[in-house]
Coordinates of C-alpha atoms and ligand atoms in Angstrom, one line a residue:
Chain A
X1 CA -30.7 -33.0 -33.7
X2 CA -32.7 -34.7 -36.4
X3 CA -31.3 -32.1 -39.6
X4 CA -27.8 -30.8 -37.9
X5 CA -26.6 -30.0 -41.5
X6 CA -29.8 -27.7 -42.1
X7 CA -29.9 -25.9 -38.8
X8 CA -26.2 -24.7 -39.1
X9 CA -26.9 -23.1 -42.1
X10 CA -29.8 -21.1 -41.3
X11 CA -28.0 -20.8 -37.3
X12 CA -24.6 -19.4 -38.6
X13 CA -25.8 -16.4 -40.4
X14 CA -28.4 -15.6 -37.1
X15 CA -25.5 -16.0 -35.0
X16 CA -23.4 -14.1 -37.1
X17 CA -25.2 -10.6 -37.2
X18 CA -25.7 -10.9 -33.5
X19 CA -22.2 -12.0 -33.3
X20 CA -21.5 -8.1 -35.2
X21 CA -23.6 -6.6 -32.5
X22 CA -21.7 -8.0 -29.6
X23 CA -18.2 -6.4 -31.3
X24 CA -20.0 -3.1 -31.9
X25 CA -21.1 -3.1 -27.9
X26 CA -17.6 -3.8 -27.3
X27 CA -15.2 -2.2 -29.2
X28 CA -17.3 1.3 -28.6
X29 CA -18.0 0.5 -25.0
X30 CA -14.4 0.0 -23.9
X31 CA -12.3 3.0 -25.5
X32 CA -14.9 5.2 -23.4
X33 CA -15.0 2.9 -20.4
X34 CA -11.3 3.4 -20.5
X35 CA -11.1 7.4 -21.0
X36 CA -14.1 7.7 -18.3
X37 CA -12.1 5.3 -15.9
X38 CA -9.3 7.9 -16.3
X39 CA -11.1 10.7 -15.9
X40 CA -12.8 9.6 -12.5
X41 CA -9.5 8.8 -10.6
X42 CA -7.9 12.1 -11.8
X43 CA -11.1 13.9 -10.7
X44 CA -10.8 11.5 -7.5
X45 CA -7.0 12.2 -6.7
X46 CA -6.4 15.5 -8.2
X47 CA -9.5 17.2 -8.1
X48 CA -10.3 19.8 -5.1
X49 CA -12.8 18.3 -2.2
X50 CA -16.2 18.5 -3.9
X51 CA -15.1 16.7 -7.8
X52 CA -13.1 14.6 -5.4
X53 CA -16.2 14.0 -3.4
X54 CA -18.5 13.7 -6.5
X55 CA -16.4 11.0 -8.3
X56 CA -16.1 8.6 -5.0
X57 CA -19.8 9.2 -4.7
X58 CA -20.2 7.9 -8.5
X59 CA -17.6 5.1 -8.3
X60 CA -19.8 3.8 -5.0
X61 CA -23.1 4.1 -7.2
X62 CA -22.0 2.2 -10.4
X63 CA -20.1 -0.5 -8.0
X64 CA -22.9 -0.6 -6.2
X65 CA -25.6 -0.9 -8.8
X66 CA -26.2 -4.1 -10.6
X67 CA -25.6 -3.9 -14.0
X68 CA -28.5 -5.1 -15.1
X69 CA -30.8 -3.0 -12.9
X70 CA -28.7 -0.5 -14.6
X71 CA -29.5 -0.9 -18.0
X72 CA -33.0 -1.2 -16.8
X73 CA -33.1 1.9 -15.3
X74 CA -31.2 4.1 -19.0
X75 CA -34.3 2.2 -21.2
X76 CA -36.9 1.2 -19.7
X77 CA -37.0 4.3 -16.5
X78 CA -35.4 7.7 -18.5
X79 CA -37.9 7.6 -20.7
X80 CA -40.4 8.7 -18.1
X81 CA -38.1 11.7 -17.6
X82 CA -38.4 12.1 -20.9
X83 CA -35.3 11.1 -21.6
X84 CA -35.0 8.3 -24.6
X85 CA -32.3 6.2 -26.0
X86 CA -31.9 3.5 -28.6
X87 CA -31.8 0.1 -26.8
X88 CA -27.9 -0.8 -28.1
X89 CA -26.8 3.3 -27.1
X90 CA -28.6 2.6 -23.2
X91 CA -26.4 -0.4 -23.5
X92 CA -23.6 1.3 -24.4
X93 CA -24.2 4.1 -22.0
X94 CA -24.8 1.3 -18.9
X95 CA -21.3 -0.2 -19.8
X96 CA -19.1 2.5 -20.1
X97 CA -20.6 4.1 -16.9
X98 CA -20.2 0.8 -15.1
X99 CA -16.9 -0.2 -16.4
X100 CA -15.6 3.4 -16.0
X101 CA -16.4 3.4 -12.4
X102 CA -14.0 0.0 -12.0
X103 CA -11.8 1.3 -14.4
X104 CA -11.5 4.1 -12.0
X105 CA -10.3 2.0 -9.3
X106 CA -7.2 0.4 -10.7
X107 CA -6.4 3.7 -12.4
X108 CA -6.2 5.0 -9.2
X109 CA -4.4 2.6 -7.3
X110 CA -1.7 2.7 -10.2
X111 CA -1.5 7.1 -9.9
X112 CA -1.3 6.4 -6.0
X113 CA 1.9 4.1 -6.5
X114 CA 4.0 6.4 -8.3
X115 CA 6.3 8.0 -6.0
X116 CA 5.1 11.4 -5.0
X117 CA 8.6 12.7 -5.6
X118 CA 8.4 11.8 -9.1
X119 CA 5.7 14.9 -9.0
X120 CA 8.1 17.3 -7.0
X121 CA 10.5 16.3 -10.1
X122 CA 8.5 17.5 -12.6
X123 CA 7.4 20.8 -11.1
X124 CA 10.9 21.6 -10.1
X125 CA 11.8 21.0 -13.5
X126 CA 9.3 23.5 -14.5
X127 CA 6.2 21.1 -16.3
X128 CA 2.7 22.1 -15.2
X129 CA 0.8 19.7 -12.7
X130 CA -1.1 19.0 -15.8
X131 CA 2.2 18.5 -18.1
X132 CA 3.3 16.1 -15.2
X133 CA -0.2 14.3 -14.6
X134 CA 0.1 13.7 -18.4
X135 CA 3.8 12.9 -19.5
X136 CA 4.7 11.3 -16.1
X137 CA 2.4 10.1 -13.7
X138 CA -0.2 8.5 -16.3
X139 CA 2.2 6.6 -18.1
X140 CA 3.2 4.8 -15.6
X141 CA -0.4 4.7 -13.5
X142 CA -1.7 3.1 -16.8
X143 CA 1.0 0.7 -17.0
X144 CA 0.6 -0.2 -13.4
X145 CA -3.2 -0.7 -13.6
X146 CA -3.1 -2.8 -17.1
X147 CA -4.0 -6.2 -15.4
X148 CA -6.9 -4.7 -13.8
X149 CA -7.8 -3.2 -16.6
X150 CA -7.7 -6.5 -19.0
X151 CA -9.8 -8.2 -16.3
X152 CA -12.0 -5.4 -16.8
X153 CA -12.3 -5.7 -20.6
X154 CA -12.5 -9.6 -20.2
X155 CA -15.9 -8.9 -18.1
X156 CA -16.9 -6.5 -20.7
X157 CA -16.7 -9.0 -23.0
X158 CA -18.8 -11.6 -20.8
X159 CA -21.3 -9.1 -19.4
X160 CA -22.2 -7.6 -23.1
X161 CA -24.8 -10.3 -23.3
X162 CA -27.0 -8.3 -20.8
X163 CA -28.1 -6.1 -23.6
X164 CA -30.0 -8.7 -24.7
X165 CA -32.4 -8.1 -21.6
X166 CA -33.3 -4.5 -23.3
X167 CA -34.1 -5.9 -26.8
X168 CA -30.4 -5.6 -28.3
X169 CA -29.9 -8.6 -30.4
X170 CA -26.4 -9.4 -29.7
X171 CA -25.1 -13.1 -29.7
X172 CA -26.5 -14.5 -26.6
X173 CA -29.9 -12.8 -27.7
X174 CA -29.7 -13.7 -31.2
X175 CA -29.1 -17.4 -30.3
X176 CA -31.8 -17.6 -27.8
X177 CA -34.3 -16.3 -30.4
X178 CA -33.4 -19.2 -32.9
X179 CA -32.8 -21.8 -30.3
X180 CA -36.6 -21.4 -29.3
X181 CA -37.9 -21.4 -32.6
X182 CA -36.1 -24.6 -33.4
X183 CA -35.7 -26.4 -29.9
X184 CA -31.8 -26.3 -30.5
X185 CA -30.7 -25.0 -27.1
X186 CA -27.4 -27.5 -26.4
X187 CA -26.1 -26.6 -29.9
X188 CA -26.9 -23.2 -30.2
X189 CA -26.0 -22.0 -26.7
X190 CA -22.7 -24.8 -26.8
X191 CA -22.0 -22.9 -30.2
X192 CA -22.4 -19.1 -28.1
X193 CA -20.4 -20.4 -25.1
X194 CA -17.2 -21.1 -28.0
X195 CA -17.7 -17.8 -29.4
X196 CA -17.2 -16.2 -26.0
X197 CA -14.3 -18.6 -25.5
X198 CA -12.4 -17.6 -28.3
X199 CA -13.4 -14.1 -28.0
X200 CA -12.1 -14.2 -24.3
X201 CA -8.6 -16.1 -25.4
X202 CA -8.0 -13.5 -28.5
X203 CA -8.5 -10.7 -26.1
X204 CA -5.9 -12.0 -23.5
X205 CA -3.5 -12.7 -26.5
X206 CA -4.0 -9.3 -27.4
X207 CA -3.0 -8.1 -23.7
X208 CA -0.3 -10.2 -23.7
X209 CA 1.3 -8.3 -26.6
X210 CA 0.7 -4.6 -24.8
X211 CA 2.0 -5.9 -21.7
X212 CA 4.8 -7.1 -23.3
X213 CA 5.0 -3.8 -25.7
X214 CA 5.1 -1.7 -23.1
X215 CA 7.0 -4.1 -20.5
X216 CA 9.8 -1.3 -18.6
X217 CA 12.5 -2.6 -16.6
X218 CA 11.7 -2.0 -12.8
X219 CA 7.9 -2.0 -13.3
X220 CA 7.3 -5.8 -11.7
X221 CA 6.6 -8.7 -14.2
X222 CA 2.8 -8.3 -14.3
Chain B
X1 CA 39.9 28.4 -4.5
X2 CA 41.4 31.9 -5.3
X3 CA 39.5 31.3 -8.8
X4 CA 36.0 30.6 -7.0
X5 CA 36.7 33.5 -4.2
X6 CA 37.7 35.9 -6.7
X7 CA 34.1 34.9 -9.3
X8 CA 32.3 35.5 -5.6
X9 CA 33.2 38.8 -4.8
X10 CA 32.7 39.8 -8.3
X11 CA 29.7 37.5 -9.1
X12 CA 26.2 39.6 -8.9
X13 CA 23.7 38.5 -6.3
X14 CA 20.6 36.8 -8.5
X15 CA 18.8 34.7 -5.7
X16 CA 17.8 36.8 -2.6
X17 CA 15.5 34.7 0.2
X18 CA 14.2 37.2 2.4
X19 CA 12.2 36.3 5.8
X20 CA 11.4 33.4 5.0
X21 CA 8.5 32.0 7.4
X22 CA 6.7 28.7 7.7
X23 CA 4.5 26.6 10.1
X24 CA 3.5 23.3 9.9
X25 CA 0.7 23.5 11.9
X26 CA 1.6 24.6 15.5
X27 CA 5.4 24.1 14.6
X28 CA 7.5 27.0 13.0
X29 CA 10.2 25.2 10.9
X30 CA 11.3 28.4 9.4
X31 CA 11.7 31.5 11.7
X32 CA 12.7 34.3 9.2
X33 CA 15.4 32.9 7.1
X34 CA 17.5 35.2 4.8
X35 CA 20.3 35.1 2.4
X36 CA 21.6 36.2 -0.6
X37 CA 23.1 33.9 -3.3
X38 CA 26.1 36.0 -5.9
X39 CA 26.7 34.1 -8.7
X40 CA 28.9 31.3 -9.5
X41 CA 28.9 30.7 -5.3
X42 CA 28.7 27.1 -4.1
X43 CA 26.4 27.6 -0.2
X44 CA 26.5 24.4 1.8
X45 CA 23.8 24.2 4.8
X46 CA 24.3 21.9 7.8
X47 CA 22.4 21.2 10.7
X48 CA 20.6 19.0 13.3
X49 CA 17.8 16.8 11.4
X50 CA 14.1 18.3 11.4
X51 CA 15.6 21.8 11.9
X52 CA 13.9 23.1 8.3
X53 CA 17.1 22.4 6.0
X54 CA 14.6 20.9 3.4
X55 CA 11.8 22.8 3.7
X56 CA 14.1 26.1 2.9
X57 CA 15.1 24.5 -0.4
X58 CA 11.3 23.4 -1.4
X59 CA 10.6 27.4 -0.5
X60 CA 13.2 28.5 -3.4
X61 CA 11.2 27.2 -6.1
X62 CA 7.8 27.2 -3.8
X63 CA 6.8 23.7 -3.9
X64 CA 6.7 24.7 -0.3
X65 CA 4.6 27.8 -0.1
X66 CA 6.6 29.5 2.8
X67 CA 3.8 31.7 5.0
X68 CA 5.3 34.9 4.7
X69 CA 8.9 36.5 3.1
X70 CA 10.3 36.2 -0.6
X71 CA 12.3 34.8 -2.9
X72 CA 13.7 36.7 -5.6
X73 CA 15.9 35.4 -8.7
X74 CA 17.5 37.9 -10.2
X75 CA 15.0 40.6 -9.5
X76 CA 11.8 38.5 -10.0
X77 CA 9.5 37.5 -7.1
X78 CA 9.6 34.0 -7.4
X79 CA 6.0 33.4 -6.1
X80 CA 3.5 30.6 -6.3
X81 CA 0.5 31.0 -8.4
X82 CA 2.6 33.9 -10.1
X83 CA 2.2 33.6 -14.0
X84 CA 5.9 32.4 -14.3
X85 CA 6.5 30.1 -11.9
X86 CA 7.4 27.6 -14.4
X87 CA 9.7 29.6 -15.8
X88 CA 11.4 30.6 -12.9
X89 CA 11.6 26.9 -11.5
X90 CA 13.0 26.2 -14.9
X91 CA 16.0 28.3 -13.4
X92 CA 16.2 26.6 -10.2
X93 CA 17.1 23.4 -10.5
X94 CA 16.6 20.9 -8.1
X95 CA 18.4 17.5 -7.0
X96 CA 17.1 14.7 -4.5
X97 CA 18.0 12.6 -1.9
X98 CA 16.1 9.8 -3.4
X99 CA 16.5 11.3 -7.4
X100 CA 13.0 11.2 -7.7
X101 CA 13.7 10.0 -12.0
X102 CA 11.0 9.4 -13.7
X103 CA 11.0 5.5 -13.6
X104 CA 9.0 5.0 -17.1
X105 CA 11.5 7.1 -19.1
X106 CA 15.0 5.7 -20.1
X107 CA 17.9 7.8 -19.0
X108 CA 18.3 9.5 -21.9
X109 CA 14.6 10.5 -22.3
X110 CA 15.0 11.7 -18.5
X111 CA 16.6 13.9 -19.5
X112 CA 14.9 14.8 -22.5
X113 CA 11.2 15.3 -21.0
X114 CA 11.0 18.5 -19.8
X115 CA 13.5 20.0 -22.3
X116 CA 10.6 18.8 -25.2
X117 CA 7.4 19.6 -23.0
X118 CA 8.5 22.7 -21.0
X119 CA 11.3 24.2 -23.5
X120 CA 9.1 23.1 -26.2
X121 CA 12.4 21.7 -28.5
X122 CA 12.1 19.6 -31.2
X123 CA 12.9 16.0 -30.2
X124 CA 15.9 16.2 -32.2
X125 CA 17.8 18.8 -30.4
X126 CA 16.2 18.1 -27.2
X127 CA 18.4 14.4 -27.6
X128 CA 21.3 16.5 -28.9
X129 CA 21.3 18.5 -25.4
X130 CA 20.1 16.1 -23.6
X131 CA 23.1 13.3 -24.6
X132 CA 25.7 16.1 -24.0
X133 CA 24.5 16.5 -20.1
X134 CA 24.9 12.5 -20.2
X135 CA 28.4 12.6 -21.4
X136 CA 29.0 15.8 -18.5
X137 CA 28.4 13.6 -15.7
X138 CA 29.5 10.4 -17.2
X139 CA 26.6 8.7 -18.3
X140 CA 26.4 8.5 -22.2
X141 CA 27.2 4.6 -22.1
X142 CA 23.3 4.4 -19.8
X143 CA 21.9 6.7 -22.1
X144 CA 19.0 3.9 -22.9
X145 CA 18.8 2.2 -19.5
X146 CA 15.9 2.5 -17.1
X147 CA 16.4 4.2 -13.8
X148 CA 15.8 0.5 -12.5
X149 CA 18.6 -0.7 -14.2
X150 CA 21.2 2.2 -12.5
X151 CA 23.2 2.1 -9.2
X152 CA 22.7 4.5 -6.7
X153 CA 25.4 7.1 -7.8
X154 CA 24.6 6.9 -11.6
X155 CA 21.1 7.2 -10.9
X156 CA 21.9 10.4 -8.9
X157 CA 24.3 11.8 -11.8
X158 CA 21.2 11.3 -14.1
X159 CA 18.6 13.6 -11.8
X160 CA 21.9 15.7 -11.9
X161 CA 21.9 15.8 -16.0
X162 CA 18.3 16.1 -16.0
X163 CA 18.7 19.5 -13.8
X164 CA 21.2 21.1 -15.7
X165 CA 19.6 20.3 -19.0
X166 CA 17.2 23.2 -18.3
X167 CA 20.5 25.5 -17.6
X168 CA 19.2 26.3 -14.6
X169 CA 21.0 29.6 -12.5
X170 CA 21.3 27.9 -9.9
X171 CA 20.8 24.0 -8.9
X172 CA 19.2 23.1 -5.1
X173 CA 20.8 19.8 -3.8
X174 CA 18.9 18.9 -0.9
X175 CA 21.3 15.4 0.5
X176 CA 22.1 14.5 -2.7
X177 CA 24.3 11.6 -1.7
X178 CA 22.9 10.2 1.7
X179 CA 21.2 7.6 0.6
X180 CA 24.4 6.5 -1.5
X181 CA 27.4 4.3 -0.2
X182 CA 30.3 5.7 0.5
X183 CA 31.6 4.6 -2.8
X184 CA 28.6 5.7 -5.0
X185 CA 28.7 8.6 -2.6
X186 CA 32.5 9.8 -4.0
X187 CA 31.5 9.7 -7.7
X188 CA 28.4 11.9 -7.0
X189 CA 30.8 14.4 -5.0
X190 CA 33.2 14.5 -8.0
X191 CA 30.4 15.5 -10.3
X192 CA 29.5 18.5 -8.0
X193 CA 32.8 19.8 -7.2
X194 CA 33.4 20.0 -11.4
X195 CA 30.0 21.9 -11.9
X196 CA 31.0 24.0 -8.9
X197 CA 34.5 24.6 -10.1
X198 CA 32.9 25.1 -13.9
X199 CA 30.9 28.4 -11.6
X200 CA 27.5 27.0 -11.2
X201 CA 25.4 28.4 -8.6
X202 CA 24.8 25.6 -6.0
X203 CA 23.0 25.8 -2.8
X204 CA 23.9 22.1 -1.0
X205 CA 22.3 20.6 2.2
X206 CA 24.5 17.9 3.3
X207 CA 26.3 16.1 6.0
X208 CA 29.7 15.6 3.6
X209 CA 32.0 17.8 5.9
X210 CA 34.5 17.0 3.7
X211 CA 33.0 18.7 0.3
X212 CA 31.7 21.2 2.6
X213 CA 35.1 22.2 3.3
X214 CA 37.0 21.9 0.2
X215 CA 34.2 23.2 -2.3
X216 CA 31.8 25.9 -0.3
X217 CA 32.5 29.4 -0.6
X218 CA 30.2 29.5 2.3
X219 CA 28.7 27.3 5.2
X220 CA 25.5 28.4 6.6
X221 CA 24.6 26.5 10.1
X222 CA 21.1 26.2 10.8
X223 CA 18.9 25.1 13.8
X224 CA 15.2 25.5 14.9
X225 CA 14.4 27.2 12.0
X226 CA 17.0 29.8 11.6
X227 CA 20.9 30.1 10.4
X228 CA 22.7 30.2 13.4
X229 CA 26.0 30.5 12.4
X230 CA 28.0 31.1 9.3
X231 CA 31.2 31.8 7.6
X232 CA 34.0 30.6 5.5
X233 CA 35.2 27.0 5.7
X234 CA 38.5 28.6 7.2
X235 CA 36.3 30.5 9.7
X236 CA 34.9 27.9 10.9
X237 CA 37.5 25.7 11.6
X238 CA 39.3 28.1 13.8
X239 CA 37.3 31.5 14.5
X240 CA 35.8 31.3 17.9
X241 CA 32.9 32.5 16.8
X242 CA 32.1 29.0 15.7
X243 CA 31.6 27.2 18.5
X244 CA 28.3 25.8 18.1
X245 CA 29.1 24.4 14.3
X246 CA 32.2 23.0 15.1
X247 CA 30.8 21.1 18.2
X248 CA 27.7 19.9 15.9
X249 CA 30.8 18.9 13.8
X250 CA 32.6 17.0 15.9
X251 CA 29.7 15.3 17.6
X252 CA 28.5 14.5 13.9
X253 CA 32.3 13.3 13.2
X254 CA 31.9 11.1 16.2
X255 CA 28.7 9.0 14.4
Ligands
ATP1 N1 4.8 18.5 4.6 C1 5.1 18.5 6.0 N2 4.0 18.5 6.8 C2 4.2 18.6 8.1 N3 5.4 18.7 8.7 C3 6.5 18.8 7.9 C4 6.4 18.7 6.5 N4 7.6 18.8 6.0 C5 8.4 18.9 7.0 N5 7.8 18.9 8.2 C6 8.4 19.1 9.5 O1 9.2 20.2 9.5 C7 10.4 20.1 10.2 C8 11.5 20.4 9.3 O2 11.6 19.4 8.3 P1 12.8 19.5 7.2 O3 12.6 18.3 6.4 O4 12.8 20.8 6.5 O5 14.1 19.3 8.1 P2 15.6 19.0 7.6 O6 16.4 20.0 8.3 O7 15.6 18.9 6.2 O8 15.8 17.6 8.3 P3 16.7 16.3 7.8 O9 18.1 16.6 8.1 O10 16.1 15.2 8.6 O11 16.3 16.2 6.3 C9 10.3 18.6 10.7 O12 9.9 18.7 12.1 C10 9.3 18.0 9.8 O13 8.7 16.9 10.6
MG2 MG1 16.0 17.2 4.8

């Protein structure tokens, strides 16, 4: 409180490359998140008994695990199995394995309420159960399962600060490390909490133009 | 009709079902049904509800795997998990009581789909062909609305279009207009009787006496699983032989 003007200089550019770190563990988590949450409810509705099986049983782990514990266990545990990662790729790996698995869920419940005949359709008119899985029944699954999905991104957003808690210097982290050195917790962590807040409010205006891109007559206002 | 009898009698035979069989667990719906299809002949089956009508059309094209007997179009086995099913379904065209359209897709695009992703046309003359079947059942002014946005009876023209796009040998109509009112229900009726007339090869389950009579070449009676009677629509208004249809008939008239 005593030199504002001073600790906003040196705070800025701290916050800033943690700031770059939180985007990267976004913007590579999600994509992945998303293509592993589609592959788990295809392998859940379409696949024979035991990749059925198998991707229940992983959806029930990764809901079930705390995320945190998670993480945890990728960087600080596979490395007695010999197995090592970089701290920001076991964060990476945690999120898109935990977000997949809810992902997964609305993915689901979207495939499940597109009429089965819609299905029938496409085989009758020849397609492939993959052709049909792909050209019909995603589309609109997807488009069904969007407002989970965005509340799925918006917790991606929020729960990227746990890589701090296996050395990844995003935001949250980077700002802890400089409020402690300086005794600037209000400010700095005040600052983080805007950031998170804008970051949150950009992503639902983003959203908010798919939605609306993609809006079909006959699919429900969302 | 003398133009439809005389294409019959003439017409080759390119569908053959054969002893068809199937169970539903302890119930046998179909108890050896066969029939042969010539070309250019409009079939119409009737019978009491749950007596297999439906499940004998989703055998055709085996999205029903029947237990035992065949299907053959036009000297192919028409078999699931044969290496051309998807061909051969390609030929048999299939219309629903609920028109099962693709609800994402406007109606042009429909029609469109499988014509791009099965045929493998380019999108161009995939809309080309696929804006021609609109105008054929009346339909090119929707030709960008979503299925949400039809009525009953245009919605049903559409899964019509959408069939004959992949000029099919013979289309499957399995109560194609009774979830329609009676008015949506006449506009669908017109649509078949022209493809009819025009010689397509139609088998019809359906309750419409009516376009049973005027449009089949023959009606096929079924019940518990097999065909119980069948004939000409002349036959079986005043043979004898008829008995049991015509009292189904009349006790349906009465509803
Ligand atoms: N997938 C299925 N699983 C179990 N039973 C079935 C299945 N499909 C049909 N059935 C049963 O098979 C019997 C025949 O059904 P089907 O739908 O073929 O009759 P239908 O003649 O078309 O009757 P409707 O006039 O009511 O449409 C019915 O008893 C029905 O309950
Ligand atoms: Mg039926």
């Amino acid at each position: 409180m005593i030199d504002l003007q001073f600790d906003f200089e040196i705070l800025l550019p701290a916050l800033y490359k943690g700031a770059l770190v939180t985007f990267a563990l976004i913007l590579v988590s999600a994509p992945f998140g998303f293509l592993n949450g589609i592959g788990i409810a295809l392998g859940r509705t379409y696949g024979n008994r035991l990749v059925s099986r198998l991707c229940q049983g992983y959806v029930l782990f990764f809901k079930g695990c705390p995320l945190l514990l998670l993480l945890f266990i990728i960087y600080f545990g596979l490395p007695s199995l010999g197995i090592t990662f970089t701290a920001f790729t076991s964060a990476v790996i945690g999120f898109i394995l935990c977000n997949g698995a809810y992902n997964s869920e609305y993915i689901r419940g979207g495939i499940q309420s597109v009429s089965s005949g819609q299905m029938t359709a496409a085989l009758s008119l020849g397609m492939s159960r993959v052709q049909a899985i792909r050209s019909i029944i995603l589309p609109q699954a997807l488009r069904k399962s969007l407002p989970g999905l965005s509340n799925e991104f918006i917790y991606l957003i929020k729960y990227s600060s746990l890589a701090y808690m296996i050395t990844v210097i995003e935001i949250t982290g980077a700002g802890n490390i400089f409020a402690a050195k300086y005794f600037a917790f209000f400010e700095v962590f005040i600052l983080i909490g805007i950031f998170y807040l804008g970051l949150v409010t950009v992503a639902g205006r983003i959203i908010a133009v798919i939605e609306k891109k993609i809006a079909i007559p006959g699919f429900g206002g969302v | 009709m003398g133009t439809v009898m005389h294409k019959m009698m003439n017409g080759e035979i390119i569908l053959r079902v054969e002893d068809i069989h199937k169970c539903y667990g302890d119930i046998e719906v179909l108890k050896g049904v066969s029939f042969d299809v010539r070309r250019g002949e409009t079939k119409v089956f009737i019978g009491p509800s749950g007596t297999g009508k439906s499940t004998l059309l989703r055998c055709i094209n085996q999205l029903t795997i029947p237990d035992s007997g065949c299907i053959w179009l036009n000297d192919e086995e028409v078999i699931y998990g044969g290496p051309r099913i998807n061909q051969l379904r390609q030929k048999i065209g299939m219309v629903f009581q609920n028109f099962n359209l693709f609800d994402h897709l406007t109606a042009v695009a429909n029609v469109e789909i499988a014509l791009i992703r099965v045929k493998g046309m380019s999108k161009a003359d995939a809309r080309k062909k696929a804006l021609e079947e609109l105008k054929q059942v009346g339909l090119l002014d929707k030709a960008n609305a979503y299925p949400a946005e039809l009525s009953g009876g245009q919605a049903q023209r559409l899964s019509i279009a959408r069939a004959l796009a992949m000029d099919p040998e013979v289309i499957l109509f399995d109560e194609p207009t009774s979830s329609l009112d009676p008015e949506l229900t006449r506009e669908v009726l017109e649509v078949m009787k022209r493809l009819a007339r025009a010689g397509m090869t139609m088998l019809v389950v359906t309750h419409e006496m009516g376009f049973a009579l005027s449009v089949a070449n023959e009606i096929l009676f079924m019940e518990h699983g097999t065909i119980v009677e069948k004939g000409s629509p002349s036959d079986i208004q005043t043979s004898p032989a008829f008995a049991r249809t015509r009292m189904f008939l009349g006790t349906f008239q009465d509803d």
